[in-house]
mmCIF file of C-alpha atoms and ligand atoms in Angstrom:
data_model
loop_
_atom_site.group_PDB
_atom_site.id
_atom_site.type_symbol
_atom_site.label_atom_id
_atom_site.label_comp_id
_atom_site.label_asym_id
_atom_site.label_seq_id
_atom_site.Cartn_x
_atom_site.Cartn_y
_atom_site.Cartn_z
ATOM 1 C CA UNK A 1 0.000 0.000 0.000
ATOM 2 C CA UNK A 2 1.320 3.511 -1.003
ATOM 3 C CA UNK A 3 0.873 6.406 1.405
ATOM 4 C CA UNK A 4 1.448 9.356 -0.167
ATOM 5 C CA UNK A 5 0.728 12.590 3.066
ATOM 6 C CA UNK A 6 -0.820 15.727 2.965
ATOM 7 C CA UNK A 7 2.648 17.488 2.784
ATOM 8 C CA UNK A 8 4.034 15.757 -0.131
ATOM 9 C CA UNK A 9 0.414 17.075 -2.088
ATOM 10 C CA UNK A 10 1.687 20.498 -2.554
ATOM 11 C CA UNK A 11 5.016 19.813 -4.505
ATOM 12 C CA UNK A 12 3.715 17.277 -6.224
ATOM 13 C CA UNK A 13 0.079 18.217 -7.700
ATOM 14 C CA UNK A 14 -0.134 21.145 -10.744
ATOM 15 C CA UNK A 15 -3.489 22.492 -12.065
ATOM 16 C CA UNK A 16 -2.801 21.373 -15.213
ATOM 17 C CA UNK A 17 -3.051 17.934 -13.421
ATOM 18 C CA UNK A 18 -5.993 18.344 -11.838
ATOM 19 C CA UNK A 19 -7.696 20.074 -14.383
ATOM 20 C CA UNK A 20 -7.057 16.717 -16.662
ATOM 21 C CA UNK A 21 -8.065 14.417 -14.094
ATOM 22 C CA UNK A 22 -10.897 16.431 -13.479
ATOM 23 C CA UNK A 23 -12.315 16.925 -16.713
ATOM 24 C CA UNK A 24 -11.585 13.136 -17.729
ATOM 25 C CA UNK A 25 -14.097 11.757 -14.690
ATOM 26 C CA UNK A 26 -16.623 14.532 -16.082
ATOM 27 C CA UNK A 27 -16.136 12.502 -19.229
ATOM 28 C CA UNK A 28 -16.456 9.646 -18.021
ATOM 29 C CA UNK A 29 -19.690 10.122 -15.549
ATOM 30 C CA UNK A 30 -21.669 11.441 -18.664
ATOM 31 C CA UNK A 31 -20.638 8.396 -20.713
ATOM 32 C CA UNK A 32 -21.734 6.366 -17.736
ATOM 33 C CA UNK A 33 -18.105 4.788 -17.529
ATOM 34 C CA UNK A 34 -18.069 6.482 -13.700
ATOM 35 C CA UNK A 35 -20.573 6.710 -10.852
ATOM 36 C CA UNK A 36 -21.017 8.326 -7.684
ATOM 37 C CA UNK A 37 -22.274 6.097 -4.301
ATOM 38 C CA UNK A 38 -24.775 8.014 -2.056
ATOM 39 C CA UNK A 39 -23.093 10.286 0.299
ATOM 40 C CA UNK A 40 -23.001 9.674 3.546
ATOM 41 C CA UNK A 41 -22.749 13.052 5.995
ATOM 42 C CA UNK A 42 -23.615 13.068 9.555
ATOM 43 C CA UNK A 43 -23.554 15.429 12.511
ATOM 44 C CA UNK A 44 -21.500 12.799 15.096
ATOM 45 C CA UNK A 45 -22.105 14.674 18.121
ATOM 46 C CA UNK A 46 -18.953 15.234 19.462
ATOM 47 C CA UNK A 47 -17.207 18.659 18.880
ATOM 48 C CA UNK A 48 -19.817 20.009 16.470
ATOM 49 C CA UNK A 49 -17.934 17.497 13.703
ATOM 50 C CA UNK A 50 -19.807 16.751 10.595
ATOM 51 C CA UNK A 51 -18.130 13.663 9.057
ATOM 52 C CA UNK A 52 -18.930 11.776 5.802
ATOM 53 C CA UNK A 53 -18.011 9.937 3.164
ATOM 54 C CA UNK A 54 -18.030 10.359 -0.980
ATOM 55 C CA UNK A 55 -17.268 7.638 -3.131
ATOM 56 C CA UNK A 56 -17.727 6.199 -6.454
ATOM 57 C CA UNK A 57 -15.787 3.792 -9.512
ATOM 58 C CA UNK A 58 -14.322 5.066 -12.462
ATOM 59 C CA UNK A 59 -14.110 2.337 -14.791
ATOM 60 C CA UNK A 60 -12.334 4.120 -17.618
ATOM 61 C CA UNK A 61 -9.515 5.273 -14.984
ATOM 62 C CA UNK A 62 -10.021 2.461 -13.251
ATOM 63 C CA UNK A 63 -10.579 4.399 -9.758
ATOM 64 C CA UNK A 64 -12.170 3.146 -7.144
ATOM 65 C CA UNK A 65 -11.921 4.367 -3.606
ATOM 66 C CA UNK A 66 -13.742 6.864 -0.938
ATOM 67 C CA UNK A 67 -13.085 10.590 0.748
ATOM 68 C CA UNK A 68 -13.499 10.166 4.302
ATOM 69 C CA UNK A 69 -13.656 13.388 6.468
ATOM 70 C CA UNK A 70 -15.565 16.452 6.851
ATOM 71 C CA UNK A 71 -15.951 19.485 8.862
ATOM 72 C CA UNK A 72 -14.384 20.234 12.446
ATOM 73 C CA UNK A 73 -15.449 23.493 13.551
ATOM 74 C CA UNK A 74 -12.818 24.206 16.791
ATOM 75 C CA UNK A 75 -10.272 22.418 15.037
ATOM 76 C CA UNK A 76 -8.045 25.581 14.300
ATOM 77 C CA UNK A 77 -8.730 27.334 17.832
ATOM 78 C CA UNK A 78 -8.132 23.997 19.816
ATOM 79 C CA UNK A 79 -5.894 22.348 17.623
ATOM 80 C CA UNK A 80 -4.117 24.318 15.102
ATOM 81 C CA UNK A 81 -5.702 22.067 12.745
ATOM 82 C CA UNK A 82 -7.390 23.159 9.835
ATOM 83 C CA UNK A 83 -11.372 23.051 9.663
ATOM 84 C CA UNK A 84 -11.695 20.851 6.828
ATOM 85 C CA UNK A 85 -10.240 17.251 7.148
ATOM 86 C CA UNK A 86 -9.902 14.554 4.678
ATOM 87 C CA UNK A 87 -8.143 11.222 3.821
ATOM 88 C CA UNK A 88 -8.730 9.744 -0.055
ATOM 89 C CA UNK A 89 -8.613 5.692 -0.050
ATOM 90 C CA UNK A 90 -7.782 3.472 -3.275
ATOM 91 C CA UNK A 91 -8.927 0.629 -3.798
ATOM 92 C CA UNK A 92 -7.981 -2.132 -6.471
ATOM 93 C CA UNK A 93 -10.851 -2.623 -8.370
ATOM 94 C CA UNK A 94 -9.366 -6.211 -9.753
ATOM 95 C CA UNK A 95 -9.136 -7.564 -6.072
ATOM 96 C CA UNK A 96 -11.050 -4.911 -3.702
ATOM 97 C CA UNK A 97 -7.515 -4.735 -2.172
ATOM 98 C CA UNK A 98 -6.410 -1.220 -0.543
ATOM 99 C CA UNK A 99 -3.948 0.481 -2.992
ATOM 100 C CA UNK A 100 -3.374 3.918 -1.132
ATOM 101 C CA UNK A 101 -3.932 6.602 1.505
ATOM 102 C CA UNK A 102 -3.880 9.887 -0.158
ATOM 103 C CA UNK A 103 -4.050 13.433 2.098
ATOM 104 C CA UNK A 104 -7.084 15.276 0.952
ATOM 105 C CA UNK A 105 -6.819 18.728 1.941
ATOM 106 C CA UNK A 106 -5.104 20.318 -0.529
ATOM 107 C CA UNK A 107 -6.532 17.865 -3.392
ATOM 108 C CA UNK A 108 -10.168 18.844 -2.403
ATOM 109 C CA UNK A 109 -9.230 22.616 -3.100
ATOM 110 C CA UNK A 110 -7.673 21.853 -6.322
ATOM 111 C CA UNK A 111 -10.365 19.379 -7.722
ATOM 112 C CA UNK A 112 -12.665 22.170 -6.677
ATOM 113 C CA UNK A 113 -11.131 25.164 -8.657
ATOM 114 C CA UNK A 114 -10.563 22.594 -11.262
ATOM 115 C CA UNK A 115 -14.123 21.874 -12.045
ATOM 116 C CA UNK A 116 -15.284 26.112 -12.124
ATOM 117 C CA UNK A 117 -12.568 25.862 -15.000
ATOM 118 C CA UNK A 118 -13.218 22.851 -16.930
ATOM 119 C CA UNK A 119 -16.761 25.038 -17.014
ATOM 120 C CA UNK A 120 -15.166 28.146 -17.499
ATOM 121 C CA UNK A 121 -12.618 26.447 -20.594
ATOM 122 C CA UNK A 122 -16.118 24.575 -22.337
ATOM 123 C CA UNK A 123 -19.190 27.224 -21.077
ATOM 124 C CA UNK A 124 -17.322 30.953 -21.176
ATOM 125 C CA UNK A 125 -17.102 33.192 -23.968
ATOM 126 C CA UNK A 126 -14.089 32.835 -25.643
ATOM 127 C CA UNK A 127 -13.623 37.032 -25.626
ATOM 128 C CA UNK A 128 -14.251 36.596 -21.581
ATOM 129 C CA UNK A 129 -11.970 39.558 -20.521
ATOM 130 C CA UNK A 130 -13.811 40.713 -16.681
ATOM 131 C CA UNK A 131 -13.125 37.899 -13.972
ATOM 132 C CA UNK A 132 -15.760 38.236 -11.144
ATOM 133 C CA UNK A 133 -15.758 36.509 -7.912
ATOM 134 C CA UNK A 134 -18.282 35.943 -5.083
ATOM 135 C CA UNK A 135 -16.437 35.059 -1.889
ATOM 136 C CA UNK A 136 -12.933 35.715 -0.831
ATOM 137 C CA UNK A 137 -12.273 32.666 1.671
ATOM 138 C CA UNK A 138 -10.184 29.480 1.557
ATOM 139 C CA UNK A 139 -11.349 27.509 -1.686
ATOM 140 C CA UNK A 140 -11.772 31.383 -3.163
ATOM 141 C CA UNK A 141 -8.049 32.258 -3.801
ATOM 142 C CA UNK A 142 -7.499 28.600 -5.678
ATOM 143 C CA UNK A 143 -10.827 29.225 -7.783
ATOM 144 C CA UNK A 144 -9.297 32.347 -8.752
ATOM 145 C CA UNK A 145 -5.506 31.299 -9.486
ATOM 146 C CA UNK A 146 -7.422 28.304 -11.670
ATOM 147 C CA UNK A 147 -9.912 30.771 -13.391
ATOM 148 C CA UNK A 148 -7.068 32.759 -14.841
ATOM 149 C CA UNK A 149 -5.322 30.154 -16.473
ATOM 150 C CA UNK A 150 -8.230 29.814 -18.692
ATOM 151 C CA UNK A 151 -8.664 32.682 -20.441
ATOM 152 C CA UNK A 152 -7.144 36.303 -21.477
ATOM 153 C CA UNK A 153 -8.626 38.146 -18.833
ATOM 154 C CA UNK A 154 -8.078 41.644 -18.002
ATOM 155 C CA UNK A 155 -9.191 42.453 -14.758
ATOM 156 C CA UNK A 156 -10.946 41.148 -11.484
ATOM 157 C CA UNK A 157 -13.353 42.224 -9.587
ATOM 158 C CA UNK A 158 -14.858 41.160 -6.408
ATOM 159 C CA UNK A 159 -17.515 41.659 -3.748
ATOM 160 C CA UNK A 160 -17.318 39.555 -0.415
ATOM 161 C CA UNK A 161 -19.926 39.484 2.356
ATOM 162 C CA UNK A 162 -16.960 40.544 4.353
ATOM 163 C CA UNK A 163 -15.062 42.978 2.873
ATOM 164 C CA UNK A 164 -12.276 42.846 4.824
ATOM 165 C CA UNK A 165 -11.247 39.914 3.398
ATOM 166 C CA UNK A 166 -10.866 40.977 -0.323
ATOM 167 C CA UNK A 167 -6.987 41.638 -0.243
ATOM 168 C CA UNK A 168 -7.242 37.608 -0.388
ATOM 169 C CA UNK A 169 -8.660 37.840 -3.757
ATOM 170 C CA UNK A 170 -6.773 41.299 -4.905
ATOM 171 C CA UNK A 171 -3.017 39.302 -4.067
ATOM 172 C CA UNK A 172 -4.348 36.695 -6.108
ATOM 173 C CA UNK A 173 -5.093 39.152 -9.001
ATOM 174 C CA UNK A 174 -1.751 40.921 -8.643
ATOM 175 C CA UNK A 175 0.394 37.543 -8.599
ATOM 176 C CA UNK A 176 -1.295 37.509 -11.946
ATOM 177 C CA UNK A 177 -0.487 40.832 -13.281
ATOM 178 C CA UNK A 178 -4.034 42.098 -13.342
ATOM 179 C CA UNK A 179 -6.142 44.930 -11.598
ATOM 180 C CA UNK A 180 -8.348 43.961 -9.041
ATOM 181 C CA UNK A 181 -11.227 46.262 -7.905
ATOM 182 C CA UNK A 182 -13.639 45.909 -5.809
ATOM 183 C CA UNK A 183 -17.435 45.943 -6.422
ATOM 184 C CA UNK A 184 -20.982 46.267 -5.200
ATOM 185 C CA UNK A 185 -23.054 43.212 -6.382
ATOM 186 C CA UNK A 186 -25.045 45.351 -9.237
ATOM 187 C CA UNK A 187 -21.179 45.729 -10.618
ATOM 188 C CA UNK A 188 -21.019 42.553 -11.058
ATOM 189 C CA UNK A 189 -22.692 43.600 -14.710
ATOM 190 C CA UNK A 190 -19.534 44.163 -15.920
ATOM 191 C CA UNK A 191 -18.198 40.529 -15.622
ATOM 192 C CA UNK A 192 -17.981 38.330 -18.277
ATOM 193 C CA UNK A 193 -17.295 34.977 -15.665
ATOM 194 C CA UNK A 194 -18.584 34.507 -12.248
ATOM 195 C CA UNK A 195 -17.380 32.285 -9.554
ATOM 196 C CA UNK A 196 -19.116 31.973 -6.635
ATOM 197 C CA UNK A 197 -17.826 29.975 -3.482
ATOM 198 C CA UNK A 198 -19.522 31.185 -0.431
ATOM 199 C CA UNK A 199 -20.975 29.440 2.619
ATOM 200 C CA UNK A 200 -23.860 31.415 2.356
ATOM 201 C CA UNK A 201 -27.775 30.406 2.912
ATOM 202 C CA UNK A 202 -29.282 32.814 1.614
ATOM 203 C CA UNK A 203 -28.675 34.262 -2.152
ATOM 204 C CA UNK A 204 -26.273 37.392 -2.955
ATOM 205 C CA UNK A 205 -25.984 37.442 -6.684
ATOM 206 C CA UNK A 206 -29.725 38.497 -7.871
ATOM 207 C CA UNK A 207 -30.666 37.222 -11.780
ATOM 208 C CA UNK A 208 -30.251 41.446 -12.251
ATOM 209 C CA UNK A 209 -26.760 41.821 -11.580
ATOM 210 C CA UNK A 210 -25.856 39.263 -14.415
ATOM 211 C CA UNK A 211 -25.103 40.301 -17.798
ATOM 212 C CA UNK A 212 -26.176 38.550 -21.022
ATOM 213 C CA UNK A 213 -23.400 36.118 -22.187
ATOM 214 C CA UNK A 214 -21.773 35.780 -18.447
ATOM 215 C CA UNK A 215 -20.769 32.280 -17.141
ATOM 216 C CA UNK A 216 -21.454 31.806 -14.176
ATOM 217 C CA UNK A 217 -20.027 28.766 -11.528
ATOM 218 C CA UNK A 218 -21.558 28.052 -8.368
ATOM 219 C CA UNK A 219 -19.060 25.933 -6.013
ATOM 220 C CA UNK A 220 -19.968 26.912 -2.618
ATOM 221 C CA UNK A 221 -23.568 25.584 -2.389
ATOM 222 C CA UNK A 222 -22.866 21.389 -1.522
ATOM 223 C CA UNK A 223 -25.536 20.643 1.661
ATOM 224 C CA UNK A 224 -29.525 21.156 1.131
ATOM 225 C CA UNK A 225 -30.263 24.459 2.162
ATOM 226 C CA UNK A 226 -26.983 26.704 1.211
ATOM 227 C CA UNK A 227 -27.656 29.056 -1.760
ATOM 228 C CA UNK A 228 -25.290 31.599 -3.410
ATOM 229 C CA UNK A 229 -27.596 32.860 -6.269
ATOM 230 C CA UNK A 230 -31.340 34.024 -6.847
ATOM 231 C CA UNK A 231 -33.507 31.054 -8.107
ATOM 232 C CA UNK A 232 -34.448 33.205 -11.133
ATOM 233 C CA UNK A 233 -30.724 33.231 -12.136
ATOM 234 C CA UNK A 234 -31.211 29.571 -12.987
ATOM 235 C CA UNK A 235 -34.116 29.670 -14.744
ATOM 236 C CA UNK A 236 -32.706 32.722 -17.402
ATOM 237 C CA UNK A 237 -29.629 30.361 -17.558
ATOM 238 C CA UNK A 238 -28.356 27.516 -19.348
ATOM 239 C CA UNK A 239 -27.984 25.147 -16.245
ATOM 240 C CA UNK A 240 -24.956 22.797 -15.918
ATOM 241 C CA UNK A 241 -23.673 19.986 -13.021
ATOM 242 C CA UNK A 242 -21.176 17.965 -12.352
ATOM 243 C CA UNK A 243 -23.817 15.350 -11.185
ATOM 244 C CA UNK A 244 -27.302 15.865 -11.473
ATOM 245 C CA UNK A 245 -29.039 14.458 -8.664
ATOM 246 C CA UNK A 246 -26.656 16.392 -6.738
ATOM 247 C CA UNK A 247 -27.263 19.448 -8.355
ATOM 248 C CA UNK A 248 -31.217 19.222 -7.669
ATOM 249 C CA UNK A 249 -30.638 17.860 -4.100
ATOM 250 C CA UNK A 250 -27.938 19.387 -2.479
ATOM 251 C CA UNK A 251 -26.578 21.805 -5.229
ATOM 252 C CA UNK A 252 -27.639 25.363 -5.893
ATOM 253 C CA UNK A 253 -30.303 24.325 -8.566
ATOM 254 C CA UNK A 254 -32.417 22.648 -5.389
ATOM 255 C CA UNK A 255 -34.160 25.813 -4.959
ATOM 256 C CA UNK A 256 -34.798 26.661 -8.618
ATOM 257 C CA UNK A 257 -36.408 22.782 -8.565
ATOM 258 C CA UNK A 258 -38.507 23.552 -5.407
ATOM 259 C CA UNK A 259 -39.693 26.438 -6.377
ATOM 260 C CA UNK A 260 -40.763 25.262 -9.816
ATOM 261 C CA UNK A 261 -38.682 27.285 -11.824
ATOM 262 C CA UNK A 262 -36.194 24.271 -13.578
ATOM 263 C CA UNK A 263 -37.377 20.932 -14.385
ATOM 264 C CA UNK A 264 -34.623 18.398 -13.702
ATOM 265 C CA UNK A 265 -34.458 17.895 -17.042
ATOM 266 C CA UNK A 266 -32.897 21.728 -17.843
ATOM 267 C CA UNK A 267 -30.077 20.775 -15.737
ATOM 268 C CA UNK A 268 -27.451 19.189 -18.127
ATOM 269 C CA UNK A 269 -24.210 17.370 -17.129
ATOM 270 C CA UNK A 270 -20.788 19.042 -18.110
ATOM 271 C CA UNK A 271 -19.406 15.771 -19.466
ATOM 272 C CA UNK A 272 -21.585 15.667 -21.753
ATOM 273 C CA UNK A 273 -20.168 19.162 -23.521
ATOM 274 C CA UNK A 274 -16.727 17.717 -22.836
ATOM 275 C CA UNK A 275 -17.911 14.870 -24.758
ATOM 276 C CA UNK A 276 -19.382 16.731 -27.495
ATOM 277 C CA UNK A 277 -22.860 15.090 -26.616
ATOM 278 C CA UNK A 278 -24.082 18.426 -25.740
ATOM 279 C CA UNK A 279 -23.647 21.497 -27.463
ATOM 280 C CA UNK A 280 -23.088 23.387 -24.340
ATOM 281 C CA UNK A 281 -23.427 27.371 -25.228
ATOM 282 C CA UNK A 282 -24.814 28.221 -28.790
ATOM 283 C CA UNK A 283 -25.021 32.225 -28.772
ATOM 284 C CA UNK A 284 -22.876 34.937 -27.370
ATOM 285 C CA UNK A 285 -26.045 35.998 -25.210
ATOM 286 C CA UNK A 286 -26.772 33.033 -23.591
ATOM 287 C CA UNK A 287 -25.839 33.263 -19.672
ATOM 288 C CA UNK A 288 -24.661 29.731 -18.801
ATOM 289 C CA UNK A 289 -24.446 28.275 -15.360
ATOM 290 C CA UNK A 290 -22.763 25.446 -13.884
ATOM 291 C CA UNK A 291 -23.764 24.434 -10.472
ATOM 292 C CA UNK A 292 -20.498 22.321 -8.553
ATOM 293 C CA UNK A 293 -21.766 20.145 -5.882
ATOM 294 C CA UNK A 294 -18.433 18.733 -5.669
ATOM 295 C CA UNK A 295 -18.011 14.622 -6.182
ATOM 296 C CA UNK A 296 -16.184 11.659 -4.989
ATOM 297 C CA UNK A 297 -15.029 10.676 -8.301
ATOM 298 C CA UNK A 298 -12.865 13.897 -8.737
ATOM 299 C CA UNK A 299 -11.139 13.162 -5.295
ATOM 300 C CA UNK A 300 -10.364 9.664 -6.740
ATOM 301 C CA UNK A 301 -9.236 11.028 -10.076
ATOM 302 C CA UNK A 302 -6.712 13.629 -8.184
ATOM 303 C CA UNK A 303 -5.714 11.238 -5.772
ATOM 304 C CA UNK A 304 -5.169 8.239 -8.291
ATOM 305 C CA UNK A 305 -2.870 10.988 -9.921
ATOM 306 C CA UNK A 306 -0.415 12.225 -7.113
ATOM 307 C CA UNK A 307 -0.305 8.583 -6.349
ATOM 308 C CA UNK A 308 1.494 8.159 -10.058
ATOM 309 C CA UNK A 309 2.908 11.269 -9.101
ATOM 310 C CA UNK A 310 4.585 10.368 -5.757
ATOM 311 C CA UNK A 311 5.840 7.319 -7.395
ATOM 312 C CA UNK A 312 7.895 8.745 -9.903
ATOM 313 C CA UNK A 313 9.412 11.272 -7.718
ATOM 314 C CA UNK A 314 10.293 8.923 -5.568
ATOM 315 C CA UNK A 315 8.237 10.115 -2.804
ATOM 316 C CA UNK A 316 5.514 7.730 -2.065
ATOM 317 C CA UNK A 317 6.106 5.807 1.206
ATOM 318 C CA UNK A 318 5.083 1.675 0.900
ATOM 319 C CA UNK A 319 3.855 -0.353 3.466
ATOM 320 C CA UNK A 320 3.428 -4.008 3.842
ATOM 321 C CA UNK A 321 -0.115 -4.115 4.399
HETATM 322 P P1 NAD B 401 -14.313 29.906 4.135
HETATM 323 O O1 NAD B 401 -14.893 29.794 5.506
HETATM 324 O O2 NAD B 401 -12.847 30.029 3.988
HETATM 325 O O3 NAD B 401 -14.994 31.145 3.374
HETATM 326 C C1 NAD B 401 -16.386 31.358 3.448
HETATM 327 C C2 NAD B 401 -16.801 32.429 2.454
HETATM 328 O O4 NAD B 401 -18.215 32.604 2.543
HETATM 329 C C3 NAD B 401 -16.182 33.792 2.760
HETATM 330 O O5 NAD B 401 -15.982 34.480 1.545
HETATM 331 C C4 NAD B 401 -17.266 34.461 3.592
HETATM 332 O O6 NAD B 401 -17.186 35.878 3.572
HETATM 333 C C5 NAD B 401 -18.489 33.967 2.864
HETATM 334 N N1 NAD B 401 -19.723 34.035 3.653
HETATM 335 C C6 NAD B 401 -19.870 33.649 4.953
HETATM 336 N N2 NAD B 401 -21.142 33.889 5.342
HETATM 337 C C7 NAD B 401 -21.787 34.458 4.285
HETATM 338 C C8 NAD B 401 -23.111 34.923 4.066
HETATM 339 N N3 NAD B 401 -24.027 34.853 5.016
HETATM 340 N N4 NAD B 401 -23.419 35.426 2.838
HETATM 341 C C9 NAD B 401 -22.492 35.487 1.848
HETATM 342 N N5 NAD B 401 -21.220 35.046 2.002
HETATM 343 C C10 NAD B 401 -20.876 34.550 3.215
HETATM 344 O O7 NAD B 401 -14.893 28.633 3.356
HETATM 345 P P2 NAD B 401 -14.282 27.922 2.067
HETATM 346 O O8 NAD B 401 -13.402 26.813 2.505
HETATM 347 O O9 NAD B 401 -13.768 28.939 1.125
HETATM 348 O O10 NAD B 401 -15.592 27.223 1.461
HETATM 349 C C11 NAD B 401 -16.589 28.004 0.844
HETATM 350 C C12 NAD B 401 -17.760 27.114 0.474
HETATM 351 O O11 NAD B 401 -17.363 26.164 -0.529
HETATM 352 C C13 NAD B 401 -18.335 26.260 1.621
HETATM 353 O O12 NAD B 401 -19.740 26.350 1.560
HETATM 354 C C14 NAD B 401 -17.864 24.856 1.298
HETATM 355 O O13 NAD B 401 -18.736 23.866 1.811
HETATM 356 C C15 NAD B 401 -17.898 24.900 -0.221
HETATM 357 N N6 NAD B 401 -17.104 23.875 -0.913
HETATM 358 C C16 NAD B 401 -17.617 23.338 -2.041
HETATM 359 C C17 NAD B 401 -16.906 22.383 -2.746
HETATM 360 C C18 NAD B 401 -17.463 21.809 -4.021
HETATM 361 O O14 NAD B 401 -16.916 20.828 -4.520
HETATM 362 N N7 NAD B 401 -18.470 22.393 -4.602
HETATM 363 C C19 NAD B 401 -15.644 21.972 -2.280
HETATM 364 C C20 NAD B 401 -15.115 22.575 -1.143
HETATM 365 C C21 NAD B 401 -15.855 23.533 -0.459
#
């Protein structure tokens, strides 16, 4: 068994990477090659955790395996830990026998930023030039760095619930050479792709503040109830998931469903534009969205690659096991 830990991840994961891996389980869940098991997420009662697990087999990348972790809210005040905690297992799918232990901190912010752009490369105008961004926290600043890389744009803006943490997002901008300014949510006109990665409950970006043509991805809304955007965004937009039942059950388009605004039907899966099954965007109006719930399969598709990774540097630590 290979264990490759969380402090290894860093040195040895690029977008690029997990862009590819990313947008190759996409691929493969809307050719049906790849599923996703249920998800599993419960409160445990003991130090406000929330701990679950996200699963699934790829059978064109031959991945099989589970996330295990979740959500420990006094973790950095008690601990110096970080909130967030998870551990990716491999499995052999020839023999069910355990191929690795993979850290999953890091991976789960890269596979996260790397969907918005696999979106961003197949949904987005190809003249985008005005990055916008909705949130300015942890999984924020790697959205951002990711976004970038996929177009020529030209400047960033930003709004944050909290505006004192914007200088998160402006460093980000400014590593990349580009103007950042800061915005009211009506400025958010001016943007030609959104990114949106709050925790929020309640919606910020109305279906006025969006411009015709704009791509928009939603990444922060993954448990039933969040929401990041007005239900009437979804239902002017060309709607887009990772995973479907997802997206109408835990994903941002839950609320456009409940309220009768979508049909599950208008809510089309990504792979299937990376696949060329779907025509994705057809006119320079169109506002497209793509709702991330965020699925086990892209953990396994990261993980399965630092694994390769770690074993070419020379990096990965066996056990007998
Ligand atoms: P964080 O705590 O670092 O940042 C939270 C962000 O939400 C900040 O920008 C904060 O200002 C904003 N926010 C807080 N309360 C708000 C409110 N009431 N209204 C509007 N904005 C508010 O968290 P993070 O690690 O950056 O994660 C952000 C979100 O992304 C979380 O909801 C997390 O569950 C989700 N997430 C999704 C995926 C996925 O695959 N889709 C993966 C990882 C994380």
């Amino acid at each position: 068994m290979i264990i490759v830990p969380e402090r290894e991840i860093a040195a040895l994961m690029t977008r690029d990477a997990a862009f590819d891996a990313v947008s190759g389980v996409f691929a493969a869940m809307a050719s049906k090659d790849a599923y996703n098991f249920p998800v599993i997420r419960e409160a445990i009662g003991h130090e406000d955790a929330l701990y679950g697990f996200k699963g699934g087999f790829d059978k064109a990348g031959m991945a099989l395996g589970v996330k295990a972790g979740g959500y420990w809210p006094h973790n950095l005040e008690k601990h110096g830990h970080i909130n967030h905690q998870s551990t990716v297992f491999l499995f052999d799918p020839d023999t069910g026998m355990v191929k690795a232990m993979v850290g999953g901190n890091l991976l789960t912010a890269l596979r996260t930023a790397a969907a918005s752009s696999v979106s961003i490369k197949h949904l987005a105008r190809k003249d985008a030039r005005v990055m916008g961004m909705i949130g300015a926290g942890h999984q924020a600043t790697f959205q951002l760095r990711a976004a970038l890389e996929q177009g020529r744009f030209e400047k960033v803006i930003g709004w944050n619930y909290h505006p004192d943490m914007l200088p998160n997002l402006e460093k980000v901008a400014t590593e990349a050479g580009l103007p950042f300014e800061a915005v009211e949510l009506d400025g958010m006109g001016e943007a030609d792709v959104i990114i949106s990665i709050t925790s929020a409950f309640a919606p910020s970006l109305m279906a006025d503040h969006v411009s015709p043509g704009t791509h928009i991805a939603c990444m922060g809304t993954d448990t039933k109830g969040k929401q990041e955007v007005e239900a009437a965004l979804l239902a002017r937009a060309t709607v887009f998931t990772d995973e479907v039942a997802q997206s109408i059950s835990i994903g941002e388009a839950q609320h456009a469903i409940a309220e009768g605004l979508i049909k599950q039907s208008d809510v089309h899966q990504i792979g299937a534009v990376i696949n060329g099954t779907h025509k994705g965007r057809t006119s320079e109006d169109e506002i497209t969205l793509f709702d991330g719930t965020g699925v086990g399969l892209q953990d396994l598709a990261v993980a399965a690659k630092v694994v390769e990774l770690a074993v070419q540097q020379g990096v990965a630590i066996e056990v007998d096991f």
